Tab-separated table of C-alpha atoms in Angstrom:
chain	number	residue	atom	x	y	z
A	1	UNK	CA	-22.203	-165.719	97.280
A	2	UNK	CA	-22.952	-167.114	100.777
A	3	UNK	CA	-20.174	-167.434	103.295
A	4	UNK	CA	-22.116	-169.461	105.928
A	5	UNK	CA	-25.417	-169.484	107.714
A	6	UNK	CA	-26.314	-166.851	110.300
A	7	UNK	CA	-25.405	-169.181	113.226
A	8	UNK	CA	-21.934	-169.810	111.741
A	9	UNK	CA	-21.319	-166.065	111.145
A	10	UNK	CA	-22.435	-165.227	114.658
A	11	UNK	CA	-19.996	-167.666	116.117
A	12	UNK	CA	-17.270	-166.432	113.932
A	13	UNK	CA	-17.907	-162.718	114.939
A	14	UNK	CA	-18.294	-163.513	118.648
A	15	UNK	CA	-14.619	-162.716	119.260
A	16	UNK	CA	-14.060	-160.310	116.323
A	17	UNK	CA	-15.032	-156.648	115.621
A	18	UNK	CA	-14.313	-157.165	111.840
A	19	UNK	CA	-14.085	-159.997	109.341
A	20	UNK	CA	-10.349	-159.637	109.265
A	21	UNK	CA	-7.844	-157.496	111.226
A	22	UNK	CA	-8.612	-154.683	113.591
A	23	UNK	CA	-10.113	-152.095	111.141
A	24	UNK	CA	-12.974	-152.421	108.744
A	25	UNK	CA	-11.936	-153.782	105.346
A	26	UNK	CA	-13.291	-154.729	101.953
A	27	UNK	CA	-13.995	-158.093	103.343
A	28	UNK	CA	-16.640	-156.545	105.667
A	29	UNK	CA	-18.214	-154.977	102.684
A	30	UNK	CA	-18.259	-158.307	100.763
A	31	UNK	CA	-19.776	-160.167	103.690
A	32	UNK	CA	-22.423	-157.441	104.361
A	33	UNK	CA	-23.513	-157.488	100.627
A	34	UNK	CA	-23.909	-161.358	100.869
A	35	UNK	CA	-26.554	-161.038	103.604
A	36	UNK	CA	-30.083	-160.977	102.334
A	37	UNK	CA	-31.670	-159.561	105.511
A	38	UNK	CA	-30.832	-157.865	108.695
A	39	UNK	CA	-29.905	-160.443	111.325
A	40	UNK	CA	-32.069	-160.725	114.480
A	41	UNK	CA	-30.223	-159.336	117.499
A	42	UNK	CA	-31.952	-161.678	119.894
A	43	UNK	CA	-30.837	-164.786	118.025
A	44	UNK	CA	-27.557	-163.625	116.577
A	45	UNK	CA	-26.197	-160.844	118.797
A	46	UNK	CA	-22.668	-160.850	117.569
A	47	UNK	CA	-23.589	-160.848	113.864
A	48	UNK	CA	-26.190	-158.140	114.487
A	49	UNK	CA	-23.631	-155.990	116.374
A	50	UNK	CA	-21.259	-156.296	113.395
A	51	UNK	CA	-24.009	-155.660	110.783
A	52	UNK	CA	-25.128	-152.403	112.474
A	53	UNK	CA	-21.717	-151.181	112.729
A	54	UNK	CA	-20.588	-151.809	109.151
A	55	UNK	CA	-23.978	-150.492	107.847
A	56	UNK	CA	-23.194	-147.247	109.676
A	57	UNK	CA	-20.504	-146.290	107.115
A	58	UNK	CA	-21.477	-144.314	104.138
A	59	UNK	CA	-20.139	-144.973	100.591
A	60	UNK	CA	-17.404	-142.524	100.822
A	61	UNK	CA	-16.111	-143.976	104.128
A	62	UNK	CA	-16.417	-147.585	102.683
A	63	UNK	CA	-14.342	-146.576	99.672
A	64	UNK	CA	-11.355	-145.974	102.069
A	65	UNK	CA	-11.453	-149.254	103.644
A	66	UNK	CA	-8.253	-151.333	103.582
A	67	UNK	CA	-8.043	-154.415	101.308
A	68	UNK	CA	-9.340	-157.667	102.596
A	69	UNK	CA	-10.997	-160.926	101.685
A	70	UNK	CA	-13.537	-163.114	103.411
A	71	UNK	CA	-12.149	-166.468	104.671
A	72	UNK	CA	-13.254	-169.373	102.516
A	73	UNK	CA	-14.426	-171.142	105.690
A	74	UNK	CA	-15.662	-169.116	108.579
A	75	UNK	CA	-16.737	-171.841	110.850
A	76	UNK	CA	-15.364	-171.681	114.443
A	77	UNK	CA	-14.409	-175.472	114.014
A	78	UNK	CA	-12.249	-174.786	111.004
A	79	UNK	CA	-10.678	-171.734	112.553
A	80	UNK	CA	-9.821	-173.820	115.639
A	81	UNK	CA	-8.349	-176.580	113.547
A	82	UNK	CA	-6.216	-174.096	111.602
A	83	UNK	CA	-5.006	-172.517	114.782
A	84	UNK	CA	-4.061	-176.002	116.139
A	85	UNK	CA	-2.345	-176.930	113.025
A	86	UNK	CA	-0.262	-173.675	113.066
A	87	UNK	CA	0.528	-174.074	116.765
A	88	UNK	CA	2.008	-177.601	115.950
A	89	UNK	CA	4.388	-176.189	113.300
A	90	UNK	CA	6.735	-173.799	115.155
A	91	UNK	CA	9.104	-173.432	112.251
A	92	UNK	CA	6.355	-171.815	110.181
A	93	UNK	CA	4.775	-169.765	112.971
A	94	UNK	CA	5.140	-165.914	112.485
A	95	UNK	CA	4.462	-164.416	115.842
A	96	UNK	CA	4.777	-160.838	114.808
A	97	UNK	CA	4.160	-160.553	111.117
A	98	UNK	CA	0.328	-160.348	111.244
A	99	UNK	CA	0.270	-158.154	114.357
A	100	UNK	CA	2.503	-155.513	112.831
A	101	UNK	CA	0.485	-155.445	109.682
A	102	UNK	CA	-2.853	-155.113	111.693
A	103	UNK	CA	-1.195	-152.380	113.838
A	104	UNK	CA	-0.314	-150.437	110.673
A	105	UNK	CA	-3.920	-150.982	109.371
A	106	UNK	CA	-5.235	-149.654	112.707
A	107	UNK	CA	-3.112	-146.519	112.635
A	108	UNK	CA	-3.938	-145.871	109.063
A	109	UNK	CA	-7.679	-146.129	109.795
A	110	UNK	CA	-7.318	-143.941	112.954
A	111	UNK	CA	-5.449	-141.207	110.886
A	112	UNK	CA	-8.048	-141.420	108.177
A	113	UNK	CA	-10.888	-140.862	110.621
A	114	UNK	CA	-9.122	-138.052	112.341
A	115	UNK	CA	-8.416	-136.325	108.961
A	116	UNK	CA	-12.106	-136.751	107.883
A	117	UNK	CA	-13.394	-135.352	111.220
A	118	UNK	CA	-11.017	-132.326	110.850
A	119	UNK	CA	-12.143	-131.641	107.307
A	120	UNK	CA	-15.816	-131.925	108.291
A	121	UNK	CA	-15.253	-129.567	111.182
A	122	UNK	CA	-13.340	-127.112	108.914
A	123	UNK	CA	-16.297	-127.001	106.526
A	124	UNK	CA	-18.924	-126.243	109.283
A	125	UNK	CA	-19.803	-122.524	108.993
A	126	UNK	CA	-18.573	-120.428	111.846
A	127	UNK	CA	-21.198	-118.877	114.028
A	128	UNK	CA	-21.611	-115.180	113.409
A	129	UNK	CA	-22.197	-112.997	116.407
A	130	UNK	CA	-25.041	-110.499	115.883
A	131	UNK	CA	-26.817	-107.898	117.972
A	132	UNK	CA	-30.286	-106.208	117.785
A	133	UNK	CA	-30.193	-102.502	118.376
A	134	UNK	CA	-32.887	-99.868	118.795
A	135	UNK	CA	-31.772	-96.283	118.189
A	136	UNK	CA	-33.448	-93.097	119.285
A	137	UNK	CA	-32.767	-90.423	116.705
A	138	UNK	CA	-33.710	-86.882	118.058
A	139	UNK	CA	-34.464	-84.053	115.576
A	140	UNK	CA	-33.801	-80.325	116.191
A	141	UNK	CA	-37.361	-79.259	116.574
A	142	UNK	CA	-40.961	-79.962	115.700
A	143	UNK	CA	-40.500	-78.528	112.209
A	144	UNK	CA	-37.767	-81.060	111.365
A	145	UNK	CA	-38.788	-83.068	108.217
A	146	UNK	CA	-39.062	-86.625	109.874
A	147	UNK	CA	-39.704	-88.403	106.582
A	148	UNK	CA	-36.289	-86.986	105.256
A	149	UNK	CA	-34.609	-87.747	108.514
A	150	UNK	CA	-35.727	-91.462	108.295
A	151	UNK	CA	-34.787	-91.673	104.638
A	152	UNK	CA	-31.297	-90.368	105.459
A	153	UNK	CA	-30.901	-92.901	108.211
A	154	UNK	CA	-32.051	-95.842	106.074
A	155	UNK	CA	-29.722	-94.659	103.299
A	156	UNK	CA	-26.820	-95.741	105.397
A	157	UNK	CA	-25.599	-99.165	104.082
A	158	UNK	CA	-22.904	-101.231	105.408
A	159	UNK	CA	-21.795	-104.915	105.198
A	160	UNK	CA	-23.466	-106.594	108.248
A	161	UNK	CA	-26.158	-103.962	108.796
A	162	UNK	CA	-29.887	-104.648	108.309
A	163	UNK	CA	-32.349	-101.996	109.100
A	164	UNK	CA	-35.810	-102.994	110.746
A	165	UNK	CA	-38.975	-101.458	111.871
A	166	UNK	CA	-39.322	-97.800	112.900
A	167	UNK	CA	-41.805	-95.531	114.541
A	168	UNK	CA	-42.215	-91.929	115.698
A	169	UNK	CA	-42.394	-91.438	119.408
A	170	UNK	CA	-43.462	-88.185	121.044
A	171	UNK	CA	-41.020	-86.552	123.486
A	172	UNK	CA	-42.871	-83.302	124.333
A	173	UNK	CA	-43.682	-79.864	122.973
A	174	UNK	CA	-44.821	-81.395	119.653
A	175	UNK	CA	-41.532	-82.992	118.953
A	176	UNK	CA	-41.245	-86.618	117.973
A	177	UNK	CA	-38.123	-88.667	117.818
A	178	UNK	CA	-37.353	-91.426	115.287
A	179	UNK	CA	-37.065	-94.946	117.025
A	180	UNK	CA	-35.543	-97.369	114.541
A	181	UNK	CA	-34.330	-100.924	114.952
A	182	UNK	CA	-31.422	-102.732	113.226
A	183	UNK	CA	-29.554	-105.986	113.304
A	184	UNK	CA	-25.809	-105.885	113.030
A	185	UNK	CA	-22.925	-108.340	112.729
A	186	UNK	CA	-20.714	-107.509	115.737
A	187	UNK	CA	-17.460	-107.930	113.930
A	188	UNK	CA	-18.431	-105.615	111.106
A	189	UNK	CA	-20.607	-102.851	112.568
A	190	UNK	CA	-20.418	-101.066	115.902
A	191	UNK	CA	-22.675	-98.640	117.625
A	192	UNK	CA	-20.060	-95.903	117.435
A	193	UNK	CA	-19.854	-95.860	113.676
A	194	UNK	CA	-23.712	-96.049	113.455
A	195	UNK	CA	-23.967	-92.984	115.609
A	196	UNK	CA	-21.365	-91.122	113.647
A	197	UNK	CA	-22.905	-91.858	110.304
A	198	UNK	CA	-26.466	-90.822	111.449
A	199	UNK	CA	-25.227	-87.475	113.010
A	200	UNK	CA	-23.716	-86.611	109.624
A	201	UNK	CA	-27.231	-85.626	108.740
A	202	UNK	CA	-26.828	-82.573	110.786
A	203	UNK	CA	-29.600	-80.593	109.190
A	204	UNK	CA	-32.126	-83.092	110.725
A	205	UNK	CA	-30.421	-84.948	113.536
A	206	UNK	CA	-29.586	-83.423	116.853
A	207	UNK	CA	-28.471	-86.579	118.752
A	208	UNK	CA	-28.496	-90.353	118.632
A	209	UNK	CA	-28.926	-92.608	121.802
A	210	UNK	CA	-28.942	-96.354	122.186
A	211	UNK	CA	-32.482	-97.264	123.415
A	212	UNK	CA	-31.886	-101.012	123.546
A	213	UNK	CA	-29.127	-103.401	122.845
A	214	UNK	CA	-29.377	-107.170	122.919
A	215	UNK	CA	-27.163	-110.039	121.672
A	216	UNK	CA	-28.700	-112.498	119.372
């Protein structure tokens, strides 16, 4: 169904954000569906502005639009005549009825958008603070089984702990230390508990030091 040519609609929307009222309604959806192509912004700026705005709403948002119907005659001349006719009949003129209804629609739309934003924000996953740590694990001597030492360290499992690469680093007198990296979630794993658990392998581990610590 056609509600007028592009020029007529452009004139009608020159002083309006929506087809009816101050919030988007079903009338806007109906009019949008009646258009066969996107209006040219250079020829019909008001119609194009309205078209882009209504098109930006997704199906879920459009489903919550308030009720509304497209006026049967959207010509600016017809609207002017209707306004003139209303102005001449003071007994039938309601100065506040439409305004109050439109204010309620505006408030309802505002509350709906705020609620939708809050729900979207609540669903957004919280940023998890993580740190990259490099540990120096020193053995008792050059006869310490470093393979068993590393197996012991990697056997430590905790929620929020991920072991990474490792290597043996000479420290002198034939002794090598295990340098091992890991990534931890700050709220779940701290350096103190890591050191405590590693030093529990007392047959292999003499001490544990933090070689590097960096927030991710």
